[in-house]
Structure formats: structure tokens, C-alpha cells
């Protein structure tokens, strides 16, 4: 068998070259010398095994477009975010990496990809890189890629520290009073959002069969595209005494399957006016201030701010943060901790602990020799 060269430097990586069982020269690159040396010995062994008929013939090297096609056909179809994956692949990943073989995608190519998108929000770039890593890992699992390059994503805050919500009970009353002016379905939708913390999609997909008014419990099990964001089913209580009574009266006037239907008695869609345009009118009617940022207007709250309102007031009224995590459907408590500062009385139960050992002025202080 022809003698293979040792790994050689190639940009910031290491290239290996070898002759396959057909006498064709092949090459590949790896992030470290150690990995390259190991892969070179592995290739030599594979070639010898194919010569002896102990291993199936090698298939052609796979391109990045191949793993994109595989992902969209067999993995993305099972995800809530399929449309997002399709958009990222079509608009960003395939135009950049589609012409490359999987083995040719390394740290430098990824860094160039990031630099070209430095005008985007870091969270957006992180989302693109997350999908890229998932694609490359899948290629590795399929045997199409020897090693996944080390890809560093930009650091992104888990959540915004200045989340917006209706800060007082008076603001909640003003808001819901103004919402009543848009009709009963809007008033009930916004009231349920404020007092349950459900996401827009969870409210839109809510059915009467999901609400047990006698037990005051809502079973949250679907959203716009099917499952909930976390993929789990959770149960959320109807906390205010008035809410079950309002919903019971609303069911008499809206007896269909969907709790908050549109004009055609169908489920509200993400683009429904109730989630933005109508909300803006309600905020204006209730005299909530807005801020102008160039051509854009920053409203006092967004629809998601009603979810923040529920979480914030729940804790301010003495609610338990661990129960709140379940009510909101957060996988990680870190997401729920953003509201912890709103319940300062939670520290009061610990006041006085570890007392009796603190040095006080009544005790004698002995100076130590220098």
C-alpha cells in the first residue's frame, strides 16, 4: 500500500492525505494534530480492510447540502420549530456552506459566517449556530463526518432584565376595563392571560374540554403548531375567585369547541390582531405611555407582557417560586428566577438564622501580635 504522509498544517487545522483502495488520492482536515494522526491511521486501516473485502466500499463524501436535506426530511418534521429550521437553512446555512463538503467545514469557515452576520442580534446568530451544530452532529452520527469542529456561540443573556408588565393592580384594572371596549372575546382573552400566565399560542388553542371550572384547573396541552413550547402537559389553577365565574358565563355565550375563537369560530393564529393591533388600541384607550424609537414605537407592554404580569403579581402576592415554575411551564428554574426580586418578603423567613456567633461590641477584641 502506498505510504501515507504525516499530517501537515493547513490554515489553523491539520490536513491528512492518503490513497484509497481505488488508487485515488484523498484528503481531510481536522482541528488538532492528535485527531488528524488518529484519523490518518484509521483511514489506512479502512483502506486495507476494503482491499481484503472485510469492509464495504466507501461511499462518496457527503456535502453539507446532503445533511440539510436529511434533516428537513427526517428530523425537522417532528419539531415545533420546523418552519424556523427551514428558514435558517434556506436563508443562511445553505447559501454559506451548501457548496462545501462536510469535512471542509471548520472553525475558520464558521468564524467567517459569524463575522458576515455581526449586524444581527447575538441571539439570532446563536440560533443559527445551534442549528449548524445539530446538523454537524447528526452528520457525525450517520458516519458522514469524522469530527465536529469546535463552534463557539456568542454569549446571550438568558432573559431580558427589563421585562415589561402591568406593575400595579390599578394598571391591571385600567387595562382590562379598556379591553372590554374591544368586545367580550378580547376582554376574556386578556383576562385569562393576565390571571393564568398562558402563552399566546396556548390561549389560542385552549378548548373548553381543557378547563375544569369546578376544580378551577386548566390543562395546557397544545399551542399554535400542536404541542406546547416545552412539549409537556401542565395544569394551571384559576387563582382569582372571579375568573371561574367569568369563564362560566363566557361559556354560555361561546359554547363552541374553542374558548377564544376568531370571527369564523376558528382558532386564533399568530398573526391575529388580538395579539398586537387590538392590544395597541387597548393600551392607548387606557392611556398607557409609549416611547418612540426612530420609526418604531415601543409600547408599554407586548402581549407576552401579560404573562410577565401574572408571574410578577403572583410572587408579589406571596406565591411560591417553585410552583410558579410549573405554572409557567419553564424547564429551567433559571427562567423563573427573573421574577424572584419581586418577592423580597421571601427572605424574611430566614432573618435571625445563624445568630449568636456574630462578634459584637460587647465582646472583647484581642489584638493579635504583628
mmCIF file of C-alpha atoms in Angstrom:
data_model
loop_
_atom_site.group_PDB
_atom_site.id
_atom_site.type_symbol
_atom_site.label_atom_id
_atom_site.label_comp_id
_atom_site.label_asym_id
_atom_site.label_seq_id
_atom_site.Cartn_x
_atom_site.Cartn_y
_atom_site.Cartn_z
ATOM 1 C CA UNK A 1 0.000 0.000 0.000
ATOM 2 C CA UNK A 2 1.371 3.466 -0.839
ATOM 3 C CA UNK A 3 2.898 5.192 2.108
ATOM 4 C CA UNK A 4 0.691 7.976 3.540
ATOM 5 C CA UNK A 5 2.123 11.340 4.533
ATOM 6 C CA UNK A 6 2.053 12.644 8.072
ATOM 7 C CA UNK A 7 -0.492 15.358 8.996
ATOM 8 C CA UNK A 8 0.506 18.779 7.703
ATOM 9 C CA UNK A 9 -0.534 22.280 8.718
ATOM 10 C CA UNK A 10 -3.486 23.754 6.795
ATOM 11 C CA UNK A 11 -4.549 27.223 7.984
ATOM 12 C CA UNK A 12 -5.416 26.659 11.641
ATOM 13 C CA UNK A 13 -6.074 22.928 11.148
ATOM 14 C CA UNK A 14 -4.218 19.745 10.176
ATOM 15 C CA UNK A 15 -4.581 18.037 6.804
ATOM 16 C CA UNK A 16 -4.104 14.342 6.114
ATOM 17 C CA UNK A 17 -3.665 12.669 2.721
ATOM 18 C CA UNK A 18 -3.967 9.019 1.793
ATOM 19 C CA UNK A 19 -4.561 6.745 -1.217
ATOM 20 C CA UNK A 20 -7.873 4.876 -1.222
ATOM 21 C CA UNK A 21 -8.480 1.285 -2.391
ATOM 22 C CA UNK A 22 -9.073 2.565 -5.948
ATOM 23 C CA UNK A 23 -5.728 4.326 -6.087
ATOM 24 C CA UNK A 24 -7.324 7.758 -5.758
ATOM 25 C CA UNK A 25 -5.681 10.415 -3.599
ATOM 26 C CA UNK A 26 -7.930 11.609 -0.735
ATOM 27 C CA UNK A 27 -7.587 14.285 1.929
ATOM 28 C CA UNK A 28 -9.332 15.574 5.016
ATOM 29 C CA UNK A 29 -8.727 18.204 7.695
ATOM 30 C CA UNK A 30 -9.056 18.142 11.492
ATOM 31 C CA UNK A 31 -8.774 20.715 14.288
ATOM 32 C CA UNK A 32 -5.801 19.100 16.084
ATOM 33 C CA UNK A 33 -2.656 17.182 15.188
ATOM 34 C CA UNK A 34 -3.600 14.355 17.544
ATOM 35 C CA UNK A 35 -7.017 13.896 15.927
ATOM 36 C CA UNK A 36 -5.518 14.127 12.437
ATOM 37 C CA UNK A 37 -2.876 11.495 13.234
ATOM 38 C CA UNK A 38 -5.508 9.168 14.667
ATOM 39 C CA UNK A 39 -7.800 9.631 11.655
ATOM 40 C CA UNK A 40 -4.911 9.008 9.242
ATOM 41 C CA UNK A 41 -4.173 5.634 10.847
ATOM 42 C CA UNK A 42 -7.892 4.876 10.789
ATOM 43 C CA UNK A 43 -8.140 5.664 7.057
ATOM 44 C CA UNK A 44 -5.136 3.455 6.281
ATOM 45 C CA UNK A 45 -6.715 0.571 8.180
ATOM 46 C CA UNK A 46 -10.073 1.064 6.433
ATOM 47 C CA UNK A 47 -8.390 1.045 3.003
ATOM 48 C CA UNK A 48 -6.587 -2.218 3.823
ATOM 49 C CA UNK A 49 -9.815 -3.821 5.076
ATOM 50 C CA UNK A 50 -11.638 -2.816 1.889
ATOM 51 C CA UNK A 51 -8.835 -4.279 -0.217
ATOM 52 C CA UNK A 52 -9.297 -7.583 1.594
ATOM 53 C CA UNK A 53 -13.090 -7.498 1.400
ATOM 54 C CA UNK A 54 -13.512 -7.121 5.160
ATOM 55 C CA UNK A 55 -15.313 -3.756 4.873
ATOM 56 C CA UNK A 56 -17.915 -2.385 2.467
ATOM 57 C CA UNK A 57 -16.714 0.009 -0.192
ATOM 58 C CA UNK A 58 -16.622 3.657 0.832
ATOM 59 C CA UNK A 59 -19.420 5.921 -0.326
ATOM 60 C CA UNK A 60 -18.843 9.324 -1.866
ATOM 61 C CA UNK A 61 -18.046 12.174 0.546
ATOM 62 C CA UNK A 62 -21.192 13.926 1.706
ATOM 63 C CA UNK A 63 -21.829 17.618 1.161
ATOM 64 C CA UNK A 64 -23.395 20.000 3.652
ATOM 65 C CA UNK A 65 -26.497 20.149 1.449
ATOM 66 C CA UNK A 66 -26.926 16.395 1.951
ATOM 67 C CA UNK A 67 -27.259 16.741 5.716
ATOM 68 C CA UNK A 68 -29.641 19.698 5.251
ATOM 69 C CA UNK A 69 -31.890 17.537 3.063
ATOM 70 C CA UNK A 70 -31.735 14.673 5.565
ATOM 71 C CA UNK A 71 -32.567 16.991 8.479
ATOM 72 C CA UNK A 72 -35.559 18.586 6.770
ATOM 73 C CA UNK A 73 -36.929 15.221 5.646
ATOM 74 C CA UNK A 74 -36.450 13.194 8.833
ATOM 75 C CA UNK A 75 -35.745 15.411 11.833
ATOM 76 C CA UNK A 76 -37.400 18.806 11.339
ATOM 77 C CA UNK A 77 -40.781 17.221 10.619
ATOM 78 C CA UNK A 78 -41.013 16.214 14.297
ATOM 79 C CA UNK A 79 -40.180 19.677 15.666
ATOM 80 C CA UNK A 80 -42.410 22.603 16.638
ATOM 81 C CA UNK A 81 -39.778 24.882 15.106
ATOM 82 C CA UNK A 82 -39.753 23.223 11.686
ATOM 83 C CA UNK A 83 -40.599 26.475 9.916
ATOM 84 C CA UNK A 84 -37.732 28.222 11.747
ATOM 85 C CA UNK A 85 -35.300 25.457 10.759
ATOM 86 C CA UNK A 86 -36.391 25.651 7.133
ATOM 87 C CA UNK A 87 -35.942 29.430 7.111
ATOM 88 C CA UNK A 88 -32.479 29.355 8.724
ATOM 89 C CA UNK A 89 -31.265 26.629 6.363
ATOM 90 C CA UNK A 90 -32.704 28.315 3.273
ATOM 91 C CA UNK A 91 -31.598 31.880 4.055
ATOM 92 C CA UNK A 92 -28.339 31.421 5.944
ATOM 93 C CA UNK A 93 -26.761 27.975 6.258
ATOM 94 C CA UNK A 94 -27.205 26.523 2.778
ATOM 95 C CA UNK A 95 -26.095 29.704 0.937
ATOM 96 C CA UNK A 96 -22.911 29.773 3.034
ATOM 97 C CA UNK A 97 -21.982 26.107 3.422
ATOM 98 C CA UNK A 98 -24.063 24.347 0.770
ATOM 99 C CA UNK A 99 -21.217 24.153 -1.758
ATOM 100 C CA UNK A 100 -18.797 22.611 0.769
ATOM 101 C CA UNK A 101 -18.170 19.012 1.711
ATOM 102 C CA UNK A 102 -18.925 18.334 5.365
ATOM 103 C CA UNK A 103 -15.249 17.687 6.056
ATOM 104 C CA UNK A 104 -14.329 21.116 4.705
ATOM 105 C CA UNK A 105 -16.352 22.994 7.337
ATOM 106 C CA UNK A 106 -14.053 24.059 10.127
ATOM 107 C CA UNK A 107 -13.563 26.783 12.702
ATOM 108 C CA UNK A 108 -12.430 29.387 10.177
ATOM 109 C CA UNK A 109 -15.434 28.852 7.900
ATOM 110 C CA UNK A 110 -17.770 29.204 10.870
ATOM 111 C CA UNK A 111 -15.959 32.327 12.097
ATOM 112 C CA UNK A 112 -16.363 33.887 8.633
ATOM 113 C CA UNK A 113 -20.070 33.041 8.775
ATOM 114 C CA UNK A 114 -20.418 34.835 12.131
ATOM 115 C CA UNK A 115 -18.430 37.910 11.051
ATOM 116 C CA UNK A 116 -20.650 38.351 7.997
ATOM 117 C CA UNK A 117 -23.662 38.477 10.327
ATOM 118 C CA UNK A 118 -22.341 40.781 13.041
ATOM 119 C CA UNK A 119 -25.211 43.155 12.239
ATOM 120 C CA UNK A 120 -27.701 40.609 13.598
ATOM 121 C CA UNK A 121 -28.792 40.188 17.194
ATOM 122 C CA UNK A 122 -26.448 37.827 19.117
ATOM 123 C CA UNK A 123 -29.461 35.651 19.985
ATOM 124 C CA UNK A 124 -30.249 35.280 16.279
ATOM 125 C CA UNK A 125 -26.659 34.293 15.484
ATOM 126 C CA UNK A 126 -26.684 31.837 18.388
ATOM 127 C CA UNK A 127 -29.847 30.244 16.987
ATOM 128 C CA UNK A 128 -28.188 29.825 13.580
ATOM 129 C CA UNK A 129 -25.106 28.238 15.141
ATOM 130 C CA UNK A 130 -27.199 25.956 17.330
ATOM 131 C CA UNK A 131 -28.856 24.512 14.244
ATOM 132 C CA UNK A 132 -25.500 24.268 12.459
ATOM 133 C CA UNK A 133 -24.038 22.264 15.348
ATOM 134 C CA UNK A 134 -27.090 19.988 15.367
ATOM 135 C CA UNK A 135 -26.653 19.332 11.647
ATOM 136 C CA UNK A 136 -22.952 18.549 12.003
ATOM 137 C CA UNK A 137 -23.545 16.272 14.988
ATOM 138 C CA UNK A 138 -26.157 14.366 13.024
ATOM 139 C CA UNK A 139 -23.692 14.008 10.149
ATOM 140 C CA UNK A 140 -21.167 12.608 12.616
ATOM 141 C CA UNK A 141 -23.718 10.125 13.980
ATOM 142 C CA UNK A 142 -24.514 8.986 10.426
ATOM 143 C CA UNK A 143 -20.839 8.440 9.702
ATOM 144 C CA UNK A 144 -20.738 11.251 7.154
ATOM 145 C CA UNK A 145 -18.377 13.440 9.193
ATOM 146 C CA UNK A 146 -15.341 12.247 11.148
ATOM 147 C CA UNK A 147 -15.339 15.002 13.772
ATOM 148 C CA UNK A 148 -17.491 18.017 14.617
ATOM 149 C CA UNK A 149 -15.496 21.277 14.697
ATOM 150 C CA UNK A 150 -15.461 23.297 17.900
ATOM 151 C CA UNK A 151 -18.034 26.054 17.392
ATOM 152 C CA UNK A 152 -18.340 28.854 19.940
ATOM 153 C CA UNK A 153 -21.635 30.670 20.084
ATOM 154 C CA UNK A 154 -21.914 34.326 21.166
ATOM 155 C CA UNK A 155 -22.861 34.778 24.780
ATOM 156 C CA UNK A 156 -26.529 35.628 25.107
ATOM 157 C CA UNK A 157 -28.481 36.697 28.170
ATOM 158 C CA UNK A 158 -30.988 34.065 29.169
ATOM 159 C CA UNK A 159 -33.644 36.730 29.553
ATOM 160 C CA UNK A 160 -34.124 40.449 29.458
ATOM 161 C CA UNK A 161 -33.741 42.170 32.793
ATOM 162 C CA UNK A 162 -36.141 44.959 31.906
ATOM 163 C CA UNK A 163 -39.173 42.840 31.075
ATOM 164 C CA UNK A 164 -42.351 44.889 30.881
ATOM 165 C CA UNK A 165 -45.572 44.142 32.726
ATOM 166 C CA UNK A 166 -48.575 45.855 34.318
ATOM 167 C CA UNK A 167 -46.950 46.929 37.547
ATOM 168 C CA UNK A 168 -49.884 47.604 39.864
ATOM 169 C CA UNK A 169 -53.366 46.241 40.407
ATOM 170 C CA UNK A 170 -54.711 49.600 39.314
ATOM 171 C CA UNK A 171 -52.882 49.232 35.981
ATOM 172 C CA UNK A 172 -54.421 45.777 35.561
ATOM 173 C CA UNK A 173 -57.919 47.207 36.195
ATOM 174 C CA UNK A 174 -57.323 50.066 33.720
ATOM 175 C CA UNK A 175 -56.089 47.649 31.098
ATOM 176 C CA UNK A 176 -58.962 45.163 31.432
ATOM 177 C CA UNK A 177 -61.557 47.941 31.565
ATOM 178 C CA UNK A 178 -60.176 49.278 28.271
ATOM 179 C CA UNK A 179 -60.118 45.734 26.843
ATOM 180 C CA UNK A 180 -63.843 45.386 27.485
ATOM 181 C CA UNK A 181 -64.344 48.164 24.951
ATOM 182 C CA UNK A 182 -62.996 45.836 22.232
ATOM 183 C CA UNK A 183 -65.638 43.186 22.872
ATOM 184 C CA UNK A 184 -66.160 40.301 25.244
ATOM 185 C CA UNK A 185 -63.866 37.831 23.490
ATOM 186 C CA UNK A 186 -60.951 40.263 23.758
ATOM 187 C CA UNK A 187 -61.776 41.040 27.387
ATOM 188 C CA UNK A 188 -61.919 37.323 28.296
ATOM 189 C CA UNK A 189 -58.756 36.524 26.335
ATOM 190 C CA UNK A 190 -56.767 39.265 28.054
ATOM 191 C CA UNK A 191 -58.228 38.495 31.488
ATOM 192 C CA UNK A 192 -57.286 34.825 31.183
ATOM 193 C CA UNK A 193 -53.808 35.781 30.008
ATOM 194 C CA UNK A 194 -53.268 38.101 32.981
ATOM 195 C CA UNK A 195 -54.538 35.621 35.588
ATOM 196 C CA UNK A 196 -53.049 32.344 34.246
ATOM 197 C CA UNK A 197 -49.792 33.326 32.526
ATOM 198 C CA UNK A 198 -50.529 31.159 29.478
ATOM 199 C CA UNK A 199 -48.633 31.923 26.278
ATOM 200 C CA UNK A 200 -50.441 33.358 23.259
ATOM 201 C CA UNK A 201 -50.433 30.022 21.420
ATOM 202 C CA UNK A 202 -51.661 28.152 24.492
ATOM 203 C CA UNK A 203 -54.563 30.572 24.871
ATOM 204 C CA UNK A 204 -55.426 30.390 21.177
ATOM 205 C CA UNK A 205 -55.512 26.578 21.227
ATOM 206 C CA UNK A 206 -57.441 26.340 24.501
ATOM 207 C CA UNK A 207 -60.627 24.254 24.316
ATOM 208 C CA UNK A 208 -63.492 24.090 26.763
ATOM 209 C CA UNK A 209 -62.657 20.446 27.431
ATOM 210 C CA UNK A 210 -59.315 21.672 28.837
ATOM 211 C CA UNK A 211 -60.984 23.766 31.567
ATOM 212 C CA UNK A 212 -62.425 22.176 34.702
ATOM 213 C CA UNK A 213 -64.390 25.058 36.202
ATOM 214 C CA UNK A 214 -65.466 23.029 39.240
ATOM 215 C CA UNK A 215 -61.894 22.164 40.196
ATOM 216 C CA UNK A 216 -60.606 25.531 38.883
ATOM 217 C CA UNK A 217 -57.866 23.928 36.782
ATOM 218 C CA UNK A 218 -56.751 24.477 33.167
ATOM 219 C CA UNK A 219 -54.949 21.639 31.379
ATOM 220 C CA UNK A 220 -52.423 23.174 28.976
ATOM 221 C CA UNK A 221 -51.555 20.657 26.270
ATOM 222 C CA UNK A 222 -51.388 22.387 22.889
ATOM 223 C CA UNK A 223 -50.338 25.590 21.109
ATOM 224 C CA UNK A 224 -50.445 27.127 17.630
ATOM 225 C CA UNK A 225 -48.462 24.381 15.889
ATOM 226 C CA UNK A 226 -49.529 21.458 18.070
ATOM 227 C CA UNK A 227 -47.664 20.744 21.323
ATOM 228 C CA UNK A 228 -46.733 23.361 23.914
ATOM 229 C CA UNK A 229 -43.360 25.080 23.775
ATOM 230 C CA UNK A 230 -41.802 22.632 26.249
ATOM 231 C CA UNK A 231 -43.653 19.684 24.749
ATOM 232 C CA UNK A 232 -45.178 18.853 28.149
ATOM 233 C CA UNK A 233 -48.711 18.905 29.504
ATOM 234 C CA UNK A 234 -49.174 21.025 32.623
ATOM 235 C CA UNK A 235 -52.049 22.125 34.827
ATOM 236 C CA UNK A 236 -52.566 25.724 35.852
ATOM 237 C CA UNK A 237 -55.039 26.831 38.550
ATOM 238 C CA UNK A 238 -57.609 29.575 38.116
ATOM 239 C CA UNK A 239 -56.402 31.627 41.074
ATOM 240 C CA UNK A 240 -58.746 34.650 41.372
ATOM 241 C CA UNK A 241 -62.218 33.746 42.621
ATOM 242 C CA UNK A 242 -63.770 35.939 39.924
ATOM 243 C CA UNK A 243 -62.116 34.158 36.967
ATOM 244 C CA UNK A 244 -64.080 30.850 37.103
ATOM 245 C CA UNK A 245 -67.332 32.845 37.322
ATOM 246 C CA UNK A 246 -66.359 34.935 34.294
ATOM 247 C CA UNK A 247 -65.411 31.851 32.289
ATOM 248 C CA UNK A 248 -68.603 30.045 33.255
ATOM 249 C CA UNK A 249 -70.672 32.986 31.959
ATOM 250 C CA UNK A 250 -68.485 33.215 28.837
ATOM 251 C CA UNK A 251 -69.044 29.528 28.039
ATOM 252 C CA UNK A 252 -72.801 30.147 27.869
ATOM 253 C CA UNK A 253 -72.234 32.813 25.199
ATOM 254 C CA UNK A 254 -69.419 30.945 23.433
ATOM 255 C CA UNK A 255 -70.376 27.246 23.572
ATOM 256 C CA UNK A 256 -68.197 26.053 20.680
ATOM 257 C CA UNK A 257 -65.032 23.984 20.971
ATOM 258 C CA UNK A 258 -62.544 26.876 21.059
ATOM 259 C CA UNK A 259 -62.571 29.100 24.142
ATOM 260 C CA UNK A 260 -61.357 32.242 22.334
ATOM 261 C CA UNK A 261 -62.350 31.825 18.660
ATOM 262 C CA UNK A 262 -61.938 34.270 15.810
ATOM 263 C CA UNK A 263 -64.817 35.683 13.778
ATOM 264 C CA UNK A 264 -65.059 32.403 11.796
ATOM 265 C CA UNK A 265 -65.262 30.403 15.065
ATOM 266 C CA UNK A 266 -61.758 29.030 14.455
ATOM 267 C CA UNK A 267 -58.530 29.160 16.404
ATOM 268 C CA UNK A 268 -56.685 32.465 16.508
ATOM 269 C CA UNK A 269 -53.439 32.423 14.505
ATOM 270 C CA UNK A 270 -50.084 34.031 15.476
ATOM 271 C CA UNK A 271 -50.862 36.968 13.168
ATOM 272 C CA UNK A 272 -54.281 37.608 14.763
ATOM 273 C CA UNK A 273 -54.976 41.270 15.502
ATOM 274 C CA UNK A 274 -55.815 40.429 19.122
ATOM 275 C CA UNK A 275 -52.134 39.800 19.823
ATOM 276 C CA UNK A 276 -50.871 43.145 18.540
ATOM 277 C CA UNK A 277 -53.130 45.673 16.801
ATOM 278 C CA UNK A 278 -56.036 45.321 19.252
ATOM 279 C CA UNK A 279 -53.602 45.323 22.176
ATOM 280 C CA UNK A 280 -52.196 48.655 20.985
ATOM 281 C CA UNK A 281 -55.687 50.169 20.866
ATOM 282 C CA UNK A 282 -56.391 48.946 24.393
ATOM 283 C CA UNK A 283 -53.168 50.461 25.694
ATOM 284 C CA UNK A 284 -53.960 53.765 24.014
ATOM 285 C CA UNK A 285 -57.520 53.771 25.378
ATOM 286 C CA UNK A 286 -56.186 53.105 28.891
ATOM 287 C CA UNK A 287 -53.651 55.965 28.466
ATOM 288 C CA UNK A 288 -50.540 53.831 28.895
ATOM 289 C CA UNK A 289 -47.448 55.691 27.616
ATOM 290 C CA UNK A 290 -45.443 54.652 24.562
ATOM 291 C CA UNK A 291 -41.898 55.507 23.511
ATOM 292 C CA UNK A 292 -40.775 56.425 20.005
ATOM 293 C CA UNK A 293 -37.561 54.799 18.775
ATOM 294 C CA UNK A 294 -36.997 56.193 15.301
ATOM 295 C CA UNK A 295 -39.737 54.803 13.101
ATOM 296 C CA UNK A 296 -40.691 52.211 15.709
ATOM 297 C CA UNK A 297 -42.911 52.687 18.744
ATOM 298 C CA UNK A 298 -42.183 50.817 21.933
ATOM 299 C CA UNK A 299 -45.468 50.052 23.634
ATOM 300 C CA UNK A 300 -45.922 49.903 27.399
ATOM 301 C CA UNK A 301 -46.243 46.103 27.162
ATOM 302 C CA UNK A 302 -46.475 43.435 24.477
ATOM 303 C CA UNK A 303 -48.930 40.546 24.641
ATOM 304 C CA UNK A 304 -46.190 38.480 26.273
ATOM 305 C CA UNK A 305 -46.117 41.179 28.951
ATOM 306 C CA UNK A 306 -49.441 39.782 30.212
ATOM 307 C CA UNK A 307 -47.585 36.569 31.045
ATOM 308 C CA UNK A 308 -44.968 38.636 32.888
ATOM 309 C CA UNK A 309 -47.829 40.394 34.688
ATOM 310 C CA UNK A 310 -49.190 37.104 36.007
ATOM 311 C CA UNK A 311 -45.795 35.890 37.211
ATOM 312 C CA UNK A 312 -44.855 39.194 38.832
ATOM 313 C CA UNK A 313 -48.111 39.716 40.724
ATOM 314 C CA UNK A 314 -48.259 36.056 41.745
ATOM 315 C CA UNK A 315 -44.949 36.451 43.575
ATOM 316 C CA UNK A 316 -45.754 39.908 44.907
ATOM 317 C CA UNK A 317 -48.902 38.395 46.457
ATOM 318 C CA UNK A 318 -46.806 35.774 48.282
ATOM 319 C CA UNK A 319 -46.814 32.962 45.708
ATOM 320 C CA UNK A 320 -44.187 30.186 45.705
ATOM 321 C CA UNK A 321 -41.498 30.447 43.039
ATOM 322 C CA UNK A 322 -41.273 26.668 42.582
ATOM 323 C CA UNK A 323 -44.998 26.447 41.875
ATOM 324 C CA UNK A 324 -44.645 29.407 39.527
ATOM 325 C CA UNK A 325 -42.068 27.483 37.516
ATOM 326 C CA UNK A 326 -44.643 24.729 36.962
ATOM 327 C CA UNK A 327 -47.470 27.159 36.174
ATOM 328 C CA UNK A 328 -45.337 28.903 33.528
ATOM 329 C CA UNK A 329 -44.052 25.638 32.062
ATOM 330 C CA UNK A 330 -40.380 26.571 32.454
ATOM 331 C CA UNK A 331 -37.948 23.688 32.011
ATOM 332 C CA UNK A 332 -35.285 25.521 33.997
ATOM 333 C CA UNK A 333 -35.766 27.414 37.235
ATOM 334 C CA UNK A 334 -33.277 29.979 35.912
ATOM 335 C CA UNK A 335 -36.049 31.282 33.646
ATOM 336 C CA UNK A 336 -38.366 31.735 36.628
ATOM 337 C CA UNK A 337 -35.711 33.399 38.786
ATOM 338 C CA UNK A 338 -36.096 36.632 36.807
ATOM 339 C CA UNK A 339 -39.146 37.344 38.983
ATOM 340 C CA UNK A 340 -37.534 36.444 42.335
ATOM 341 C CA UNK A 341 -36.670 40.037 43.240
ATOM 342 C CA UNK A 342 -40.381 40.881 43.277
ATOM 343 C CA UNK A 343 -40.903 38.789 46.423
ATOM 344 C CA UNK A 344 -38.472 40.373 48.920
ATOM 345 C CA UNK A 345 -40.578 39.028 51.803
ATOM 346 C CA UNK A 346 -39.288 35.576 50.858
ATOM 347 C CA UNK A 347 -36.082 36.468 52.733
ATOM 348 C CA UNK A 348 -37.954 37.387 55.913
ATOM 349 C CA UNK A 349 -38.392 33.765 56.989
ATOM 350 C CA UNK A 350 -34.602 33.434 57.189
ATOM 351 C CA UNK A 351 -33.952 36.541 59.259
ATOM 352 C CA UNK A 352 -32.362 35.524 62.550
ATOM 353 C CA UNK A 353 -30.732 32.352 61.293
ATOM 354 C CA UNK A 354 -27.070 31.800 62.317
ATOM 355 C CA UNK A 355 -27.434 34.365 65.105
ATOM 356 C CA UNK A 356 -25.411 34.094 68.281
ATOM 357 C CA UNK A 357 -21.994 33.774 66.701
ATOM 358 C CA UNK A 358 -21.534 37.288 65.353
ATOM 359 C CA UNK A 359 -18.851 39.298 67.155
ATOM 360 C CA UNK A 360 -20.482 42.285 68.874
ATOM 361 C CA UNK A 361 -19.055 45.369 70.520
ATOM 362 C CA UNK A 362 -19.828 43.882 73.977
ATOM 363 C CA UNK A 363 -17.343 41.083 73.385
ATOM 364 C CA UNK A 364 -13.689 41.683 73.955
ATOM 365 C CA UNK A 365 -11.490 42.013 70.885
ATOM 366 C CA UNK A 366 -7.928 40.789 71.431
ATOM 367 C CA UNK A 367 -5.275 42.301 69.179
ATOM 368 C CA UNK A 368 -3.026 39.709 67.622
ATOM 369 C CA UNK A 369 0.727 40.308 67.628
ATOM 370 C CA UNK A 370 2.160 41.539 64.353
#
